[in-house]
Coordinates of C-alpha atoms and ligand atoms in Angstrom, one line a residue:
M17 CA 0.0 0.0 0.0
Q18 CA 1.5 3.3 -1.1
V19 CA 0.6 7.0 -0.3
F20 CA 1.0 9.7 -3.0
K21 CA 0.8 13.4 -2.4
F22 CA 0.2 15.9 -5.2
G23 CA 0.6 19.5 -4.2
G24 CA -1.0 22.6 -5.6
A25 CA 1.5 23.1 -8.5
S26 CA 0.8 19.6 -9.8
V27 CA -2.9 20.4 -10.3
K28 CA -2.8 24.1 -11.1
D29 CA -4.6 23.8 -14.5
A30 CA -6.2 21.2 -16.8
N31 CA -2.9 20.1 -18.4
S32 CA -1.3 19.5 -15.0
V33 CA -4.3 17.4 -13.9
R34 CA -3.9 15.3 -17.1
N35 CA -0.3 14.9 -16.2
V36 CA -1.2 13.6 -12.7
G37 CA -3.6 11.2 -14.5
E38 CA -0.7 9.9 -16.6
I39 CA 1.4 9.3 -13.5
V40 CA -1.3 7.6 -11.6
K41 CA -2.1 5.3 -14.6
G42 CA 1.4 3.8 -14.1
F43 CA 0.3 2.7 -10.7
A44 CA -3.3 1.7 -11.4
Q45 CA -2.6 -1.9 -10.2
E46 CA -1.2 -0.7 -6.8
K47 CA -3.1 -0.2 -3.6
L48 CA -2.9 3.5 -3.5
L49 CA -4.1 6.4 -1.4
I50 CA -3.7 9.8 -3.2
V51 CA -3.7 13.0 -1.1
I52 CA -4.2 16.2 -3.1
S53 CA -3.8 19.9 -2.2
A54 CA -5.9 22.9 -3.4
M55 CA -5.2 23.8 -7.0
G56 CA -2.4 26.3 -7.7
K57 CA -2.6 29.3 -5.4
T58 CA -6.2 28.7 -4.3
T59 CA -5.3 28.7 -0.6
N60 CA -4.0 32.2 -0.9
M61 CA -7.1 33.2 -2.7
L62 CA -9.2 31.7 0.1
E63 CA -7.1 33.4 2.7
R64 CA -8.2 36.7 1.0
L65 CA -11.8 35.5 1.0
T66 CA -11.6 34.8 4.8
H67 CA -10.3 38.2 5.4
A68 CA -13.0 39.8 3.3
Y69 CA -15.7 37.8 5.0
V70 CA -14.6 38.2 8.6
E71 CA -13.8 41.9 8.2
Q72 CA -16.9 42.4 6.1
T73 CA -15.0 44.4 3.6
G74 CA -17.6 44.0 0.8
K75 CA -15.1 42.0 -1.4
A76 CA -16.1 38.5 -0.4
K77 CA -18.5 37.8 -3.3
Q78 CA -16.0 39.0 -5.8
I79 CA -13.2 36.7 -4.5
F80 CA -15.7 33.9 -4.3
D81 CA -16.5 34.4 -8.0
E82 CA -12.8 34.3 -8.8
F83 CA -12.5 31.0 -7.0
K84 CA -15.5 29.6 -8.8
T85 CA -14.5 30.7 -12.2
Y86 CA -10.9 29.4 -11.8
H87 CA -12.2 25.9 -11.1
E88 CA -15.0 26.0 -13.6
N89 CA -12.5 26.8 -16.4
I90 CA -10.5 23.8 -15.4
I91 CA -13.6 21.6 -15.2
Q92 CA -14.7 22.7 -18.6
E93 CA -11.4 21.9 -20.2
L94 CA -11.0 18.6 -18.4
I95 CA -14.3 17.0 -18.1
E96 CA -16.1 16.7 -21.4
D97 CA -19.3 14.9 -20.5
I98 CA -19.3 15.5 -16.8
Q99 CA -21.9 13.1 -15.3
P100 CA -24.9 15.0 -13.9
N101 CA -24.2 13.7 -10.4
G102 CA -20.6 14.7 -10.5
F103 CA -21.5 18.1 -11.7
D104 CA -24.2 18.5 -9.0
D105 CA -21.7 17.5 -6.4
I106 CA -19.2 20.2 -7.3
E107 CA -21.9 22.7 -7.9
N108 CA -23.3 22.0 -4.4
T109 CA -19.8 22.6 -2.9
F110 CA -19.7 26.1 -4.5
I111 CA -23.2 26.8 -3.2
E112 CA -22.2 25.7 0.3
L113 CA -19.3 28.1 0.3
E114 CA -21.4 30.9 -1.2
C115 CA -24.0 30.4 1.6
L116 CA -21.3 30.5 4.2
I117 CA -19.8 33.7 3.1
G118 CA -23.2 35.3 2.6
G119 CA -23.9 34.9 6.4
N120 CA -22.5 36.8 9.3
P121 CA -19.2 35.7 10.7
E122 CA -19.3 34.0 14.1
G123 CA -16.5 32.7 16.2
S124 CA -12.8 33.4 16.0
Y125 CA -10.9 34.5 12.9
D126 CA -9.0 31.2 12.9
F127 CA -12.2 29.2 13.1
N128 CA -13.7 31.0 10.1
Y129 CA -10.4 30.6 8.3
D130 CA -10.5 26.8 8.5
Q131 CA -14.2 26.6 7.5
I132 CA -13.5 28.6 4.3
V133 CA -9.9 27.7 3.3
S134 CA -10.7 24.0 3.4
F135 CA -13.0 24.4 0.3
G136 CA -9.8 24.5 -1.9
E137 CA -9.0 20.9 -1.1
I138 CA -12.6 19.7 -1.3
V139 CA -13.1 21.1 -4.8
S140 CA -9.7 20.1 -6.1
T141 CA -10.1 16.5 -5.0
K142 CA -13.6 16.3 -6.5
I143 CA -12.4 17.5 -9.9
V144 CA -9.4 15.1 -10.0
S145 CA -11.5 12.2 -8.8
I146 CA -14.2 12.7 -11.5
Y147 CA -11.5 13.3 -14.2
L148 CA -9.6 10.1 -13.3
N149 CA -12.8 8.0 -13.2
Q150 CA -13.6 9.4 -16.7
T151 CA -10.2 8.3 -18.0
N152 CA -10.7 4.9 -16.5
V153 CA -8.5 5.2 -13.5
K154 CA -11.2 4.0 -11.2
N155 CA -11.1 5.6 -7.8
R156 CA -13.3 6.7 -4.9
W157 CA -13.3 10.1 -3.3
V158 CA -13.3 10.2 0.5
D159 CA -13.5 13.1 2.9
A160 CA -10.3 13.3 5.0
R161 CA -12.3 14.9 7.8
N162 CA -13.9 11.5 8.5
F163 CA -10.5 10.2 9.4
I164 CA -8.1 12.9 10.5
H165 CA -9.2 14.2 13.9
T166 CA -7.6 17.1 15.7
D167 CA -8.2 19.3 18.7
A168 CA -9.9 22.7 18.2
N169 CA -6.6 24.6 17.7
Y170 CA -7.8 26.1 14.4
R171 CA -5.2 26.8 11.7
E172 CA -2.7 24.4 13.4
G173 CA -4.8 21.5 14.5
R174 CA -3.0 19.0 16.7
V175 CA -3.7 15.4 15.6
D176 CA -5.5 13.0 17.9
W177 CA -3.3 10.1 16.9
E178 CA -5.2 7.4 18.6
K179 CA -8.6 8.2 17.1
T180 CA -7.1 9.0 13.7
S181 CA -5.0 5.9 13.5
S182 CA -7.8 3.6 14.5
L183 CA -10.2 5.2 12.0
I184 CA -7.8 5.0 9.1
H185 CA -6.7 1.5 10.0
N186 CA -10.2 0.1 10.5
K187 CA -12.3 2.1 8.1
L188 CA -10.1 3.4 5.3
K189 CA -7.6 0.6 4.8
P190 CA -10.4 -1.9 3.7
L191 CA -11.5 0.7 1.1
I192 CA -8.0 1.0 -0.4
E193 CA -7.8 -2.7 -0.7
K194 CA -10.6 -2.4 -3.2
Q195 CA -9.7 0.7 -5.3
I196 CA -7.6 3.8 -5.5
I197 CA -8.8 6.3 -2.9
I198 CA -8.5 10.1 -3.4
T199 CA -8.6 12.4 -0.4
Q200 CA -7.6 15.9 0.7
G201 CA -4.4 17.1 2.3
F202 CA -4.3 19.9 4.9
I203 CA -7.8 19.4 6.5
G204 CA -9.1 17.6 9.6
N205 CA -12.0 17.5 11.9
S206 CA -12.1 19.0 15.4
N207 CA -13.7 17.0 18.2
N208 CA -16.9 19.1 17.8
N209 CA -17.1 18.3 14.1
N210 CA -15.9 21.5 12.6
T211 CA -13.2 21.6 10.0
T212 CA -9.6 22.3 11.1
T213 CA -6.4 22.8 9.1
L214 CA -3.0 21.5 9.9
G215 CA -1.0 24.6 9.0
R216 CA 0.1 26.0 5.6
E217 CA 1.6 23.5 3.3
G218 CA 0.3 20.8 5.6
S219 CA -0.7 18.3 2.9
D220 CA 2.7 16.5 3.1
Y221 CA 1.9 16.0 6.8
S222 CA -1.6 14.7 6.0
A223 CA 0.0 12.1 3.7
A224 CA 2.4 11.1 6.4
I225 CA -0.4 10.7 8.9
F226 CA -2.2 8.4 6.5
A227 CA 1.0 6.5 5.7
Y228 CA 1.7 6.0 9.4
A229 CA -1.8 4.7 10.2
L230 CA -1.8 2.5 7.1
E231 CA 1.7 1.2 7.7
A232 CA 2.3 2.1 4.1
S233 CA 5.2 0.6 2.2
S234 CA 6.2 4.1 1.1
Q235 CA 5.1 7.7 0.7
T236 CA 5.8 9.7 -2.5
I237 CA 5.6 13.5 -2.7
W238 CA 5.3 14.6 -6.3
K239 CA 6.9 18.1 -6.8
D240 CA 7.9 20.5 -9.5
V241 CA 11.6 20.0 -8.7
T242 CA 13.6 16.8 -9.3
G243 CA 13.8 16.0 -5.6
V244 CA 15.5 17.6 -2.6
L245 CA 18.1 19.9 -3.9
N246 CA 21.2 21.2 -2.0
A247 CA 19.9 24.7 -2.3
D248 CA 16.9 26.6 -3.6
P249 CA 17.4 26.9 -7.5
K250 CA 15.6 30.2 -7.5
R251 CA 18.4 31.7 -5.3
F252 CA 21.5 29.6 -6.0
K253 CA 23.3 28.6 -9.2
D254 CA 24.5 25.0 -9.9
T255 CA 22.3 23.2 -7.5
T256 CA 22.4 19.4 -7.3
N257 CA 19.8 16.8 -6.4
I258 CA 20.5 14.9 -3.2
E259 CA 19.7 11.3 -3.9
F260 CA 19.6 10.0 -0.3
L261 CA 18.9 11.6 3.0
T262 CA 18.4 10.2 6.4
Y263 CA 15.2 11.1 8.3
N264 CA 17.2 13.1 10.8
E265 CA 19.0 15.1 8.1
A266 CA 15.6 15.8 6.4
I267 CA 14.1 17.0 9.7
E268 CA 17.1 19.4 10.2
L269 CA 16.8 20.7 6.7
A270 CA 13.1 21.4 7.1
Y271 CA 13.8 23.1 10.5
Y272 CA 16.4 25.3 9.0
G273 CA 13.9 26.5 6.4
A274 CA 14.1 24.1 3.4
T275 CA 10.6 24.2 2.0
V276 CA 10.6 21.0 -0.1
I277 CA 9.2 18.8 2.8
H278 CA 6.9 20.1 5.5
P279 CA 8.7 19.9 8.8
K280 CA 6.1 17.7 10.6
T281 CA 6.1 15.1 7.8
I282 CA 9.2 13.1 8.7
Q283 CA 8.6 12.0 12.2
P284 CA 5.5 9.8 11.7
L285 CA 7.3 8.1 8.8
Q286 CA 10.5 7.7 10.7
S287 CA 8.7 6.0 13.6
K288 CA 7.4 3.3 11.3
N289 CA 10.5 3.3 9.1
I290 CA 8.4 4.2 6.0
P291 CA 10.6 5.4 3.1
L292 CA 9.7 8.8 1.7
F293 CA 10.3 9.5 -2.0
V294 CA 10.4 13.1 -3.3
K295 CA 9.9 12.9 -7.1
S296 CA 9.3 15.2 -10.0
F297 CA 5.9 15.2 -11.6
I298 CA 7.5 16.8 -14.6
D299 CA 10.1 14.1 -15.0
P300 CA 8.6 11.1 -13.1
K301 CA 11.3 8.7 -14.3
A302 CA 14.1 10.8 -12.7
K303 CA 15.6 9.4 -9.5
G304 CA 14.5 12.0 -7.1
T305 CA 15.3 11.8 -3.4
L306 CA 14.9 8.9 -1.0
V307 CA 14.5 9.8 2.7
S308 CA 15.1 6.7 4.9
N309 CA 17.2 5.5 7.8
Q310 CA 20.0 4.5 5.5
I311 CA 23.2 6.6 5.7
H312 CA 24.8 7.4 2.3
D313 CA 27.6 9.6 1.1
S314 CA 25.4 12.2 -0.4
I315 CA 24.6 13.6 3.0
Q316 CA 28.1 15.1 2.8
T317 CA 27.0 17.4 0.0
P318 CA 27.2 21.1 0.9
M319 CA 23.7 22.5 1.5
F320 CA 22.5 26.1 1.7
I321 CA 19.2 27.0 3.2
I322 CA 17.6 30.4 3.7
K323 CA 14.8 31.1 6.1
D324 CA 13.1 34.4 5.3
K325 CA 10.9 36.6 7.4
Q326 CA 13.0 36.4 10.5
A327 CA 13.6 38.9 13.3
L328 CA 16.6 39.0 15.7
V329 CA 15.5 39.7 19.3
S330 CA 18.3 40.7 21.7
I331 CA 17.6 40.9 25.4
S332 CA 19.9 42.1 28.1
S333 CA 19.2 42.9 31.7
K334 CA 18.9 46.5 32.9
D335 CA 20.3 45.8 36.4
F336 CA 23.5 44.0 35.4
S337 CA 22.0 40.7 36.6
F338 CA 23.2 37.6 34.7
I339 CA 20.8 36.5 32.0
V340 CA 21.3 32.7 32.3
E341 CA 21.1 32.3 36.0
E342 CA 18.4 34.7 36.9
N343 CA 16.3 35.6 33.9
L344 CA 16.2 33.0 31.2
S345 CA 13.2 31.1 32.5
K346 CA 11.1 34.3 32.4
I347 CA 12.1 35.0 28.8
F348 CA 11.5 31.4 27.7
E349 CA 8.1 31.4 29.4
F350 CA 7.1 34.4 27.4
F351 CA 8.3 32.8 24.2
A352 CA 6.4 29.6 25.0
T353 CA 3.1 31.2 26.0
H354 CA 3.1 33.4 23.0
N355 CA 4.1 30.7 20.6
I356 CA 7.0 32.6 19.3
K357 CA 8.9 30.2 16.9
T358 CA 12.6 30.3 17.7
N359 CA 15.0 29.1 15.1
L360 CA 18.4 30.0 16.7
M361 CA 19.5 31.1 20.2
Q362 CA 22.7 32.4 21.6
N363 CA 23.6 33.9 25.0
S364 CA 26.4 35.6 26.8
A365 CA 26.6 36.3 30.5
I366 CA 24.4 39.4 30.3
S367 CA 22.5 39.0 27.1
F368 CA 20.3 36.6 25.2
S369 CA 19.6 36.6 21.4
A370 CA 17.1 34.6 19.5
C371 CA 16.3 34.5 15.8
V372 CA 12.5 34.1 15.6
D373 CA 9.8 34.0 12.9
F374 CA 8.8 37.6 12.2
D375 CA 5.3 38.4 13.6
L376 CA 4.8 42.1 14.1
L377 CA 2.1 41.8 16.8
K378 CA 3.8 39.2 18.9
L379 CA 7.1 41.1 18.7
K380 CA 5.5 44.4 19.8
H381 CA 3.9 42.6 22.7
L382 CA 7.2 41.1 23.6
Q383 CA 8.9 44.4 23.6
A384 CA 6.1 46.0 25.6
T385 CA 6.1 43.3 28.2
L386 CA 9.8 42.6 28.7
S387 CA 11.1 46.2 28.4
A388 CA 10.1 47.0 32.0
Q389 CA 12.8 44.7 33.1
F390 CA 15.1 44.3 30.2
I391 CA 16.7 46.2 27.3
V392 CA 14.9 44.6 24.3
K393 CA 16.2 45.2 20.8
V394 CA 14.4 43.8 17.7
N395 CA 16.0 43.7 14.2
S396 CA 13.3 42.9 11.7
D397 CA 13.9 42.1 8.0
C398 CA 16.4 39.4 8.7
E399 CA 17.2 36.1 7.1
L400 CA 18.6 33.0 8.7
F401 CA 21.2 31.5 6.4
T402 CA 22.4 28.0 7.1
A403 CA 25.3 26.2 5.4
R404 CA 25.9 22.5 6.1
N405 CA 28.8 20.2 5.3
I406 CA 31.0 23.1 4.3
Q407 CA 34.8 23.4 4.4
E408 CA 35.8 26.6 6.1
N409 CA 33.9 29.4 4.4
Q410 CA 33.1 27.6 1.1
G411 CA 29.8 28.7 -0.3
I412 CA 29.6 31.7 1.9
E413 CA 29.5 34.1 -1.1
Y414 CA 25.9 34.4 -0.3
L415 CA 26.9 36.6 2.6
K416 CA 28.7 39.2 0.5
G417 CA 27.2 42.6 1.0
K418 CA 25.1 41.5 3.8
K419 CA 25.3 42.5 7.4
I420 CA 25.9 39.6 9.7
L421 CA 24.1 40.2 13.0
L422 CA 24.8 36.8 14.6
E423 CA 26.9 33.8 13.7
Q424 CA 26.9 30.3 15.2
R425 CA 29.0 27.3 14.1
T426 CA 28.9 23.6 14.9
R427 CA 31.0 20.8 13.4
S428 CA 28.5 20.3 10.5
S429 CA 26.9 23.7 10.1
A430 CA 27.4 27.4 10.1
Q431 CA 24.4 29.7 10.7
F432 CA 24.1 33.4 10.2
V433 CA 21.4 35.8 11.0
V434 CA 21.8 38.5 8.2
S435 CA 20.1 41.6 7.1
D436 CA 20.3 43.8 4.0
K437 CA 19.5 46.9 5.9
E438 CA 20.9 48.8 8.9
N439 CA 18.2 48.5 11.5
Ligands
LIG5 N1 -3.3 24.1 0.2 C1 -2.6 24.2 1.4 C2 -1.6 25.4 1.3 O1 -1.4 25.9 0.2 C3 -1.9 23.0 1.9 C4 -0.8 22.5 1.0 O2 -0.7 22.9 -0.1 O3 0.0 21.6 1.5 O4 -1.0 25.7 2.3
LIG6 MG1 0.6 24.0 -1.6

C-alpha cells in the first residue's frame, strides 16, 4: 500500500491534472491512497476571502466568483461529458461556500479561516477524482475529515493520533484494498465536528499521517523539482539533487527552512520506518530523493538554506544581573506562552539573542512586556542562512554585501542571521 501526495502546483490547470492522470495510470494496479492539495494558489485566494468575510470588507462575493471561475474553467477543459451527479456534487460545494460567506461571521478568525480555506482541497479532489474516473482510473473520493481528527486549535490542529490511526486502519484501509482512494491534504475534523487545518503547506503532513496509520510501504511527494536539492534553485546557481537523505537530516533541513518537505512530515514516517520519495511530476522517471534510515555519502554534499521573514531579538538585563542564572526562565516562558517560533539562540553572561519568525504583533507585545525589566532590541527584515557540510567558508559568497548580526558554528553547520538593511 502506497501513499502519494500531489501539491497545488501539480494540479494548477487542466494540463497539470492530465499529467497527474498519466502518473497515476502507471500505478493503477497498486493499492494507492492519493492525497491532493488545493489547485495552484487557491489557498492564498481563500485566505483573502476569509479576510474579506470576517472583516466584512464587501469584497467577499468578488473573491468567491474568482474562486468559482478558476475551477469552472479547469472543469470545462478537463471533463467533457461530466456526469450530472458529479456536476451537482461540485456545484453544491460552490453553493455551500457561497452560503457560508453570505452569512454573518461568528467565532474566531482562525475558526472561520479553516471553514473557508478547506474548500480549496474539497473542490480540487472532487475534480481530480471525477476526471480520473472518466479516464478509466477507477477511484473513490473520500472526505479526509472522516479520518483525521484534531483538537480545536484552528489553523494548526493537533492530531488525535489514537482516534485518527484507528479510523484510518479500521475504516479506510479496507477501502484502499478495493480501489484507489482520493482524499484531501491539509484538512481535519475537530472534536466538535468542525473543519480544522494542519498549518500552511500541511498536505505532506496529512499524507504522512495516512501513511503512518496504514503502515504504508512508502510515501511519495510529487513536486515540480527533481527532488530535494542542496539549495533553492531560485536563489543559487548550480544546485544538485540529493539522492539519499536520512530522516534526521531531512528534519534538520526542514527546520532550517528548506521548503521541499513540510517539517512535521518526517517523524511519523521515521517512527514506522516508511521510506519517503520526493519525485518530479515533470520528470517522473528521474531518481528524485529517497529519505530513509540509511546513511549514504550524499549527505556530505554542501547544502545552503535560507529562512526568510526572521527577526533577531536581543535581550539584556537592565540591572546587570546575569541572564542565564536569573532571567532565562522568564524569557522562555514568554516565548512559549506566545508561541514565538525560535530558530536559533545564543547567549552571553548578560545578554540573550534569538532568531525568531517575524510576527509584528507578537514582537510588539514582547517588547512592551519585557522592556520593563530588560533592554529589548528587535531587528526585523532578517534572514537565517544555514550552510551545512562546508569546508571553512566555502559557499559563503551568499553573505557578500550582507550585514551579519549573529553567527553560530557547529561541526557540521554554520548559521548566520543576516540583514540587508541597517536597523
Ligand atoms: N493548500 C494548502 C496550502 O497551500 C496545503 C498544502 O498545499 O499543502 O497551504
Ligand atoms: Mg501547496
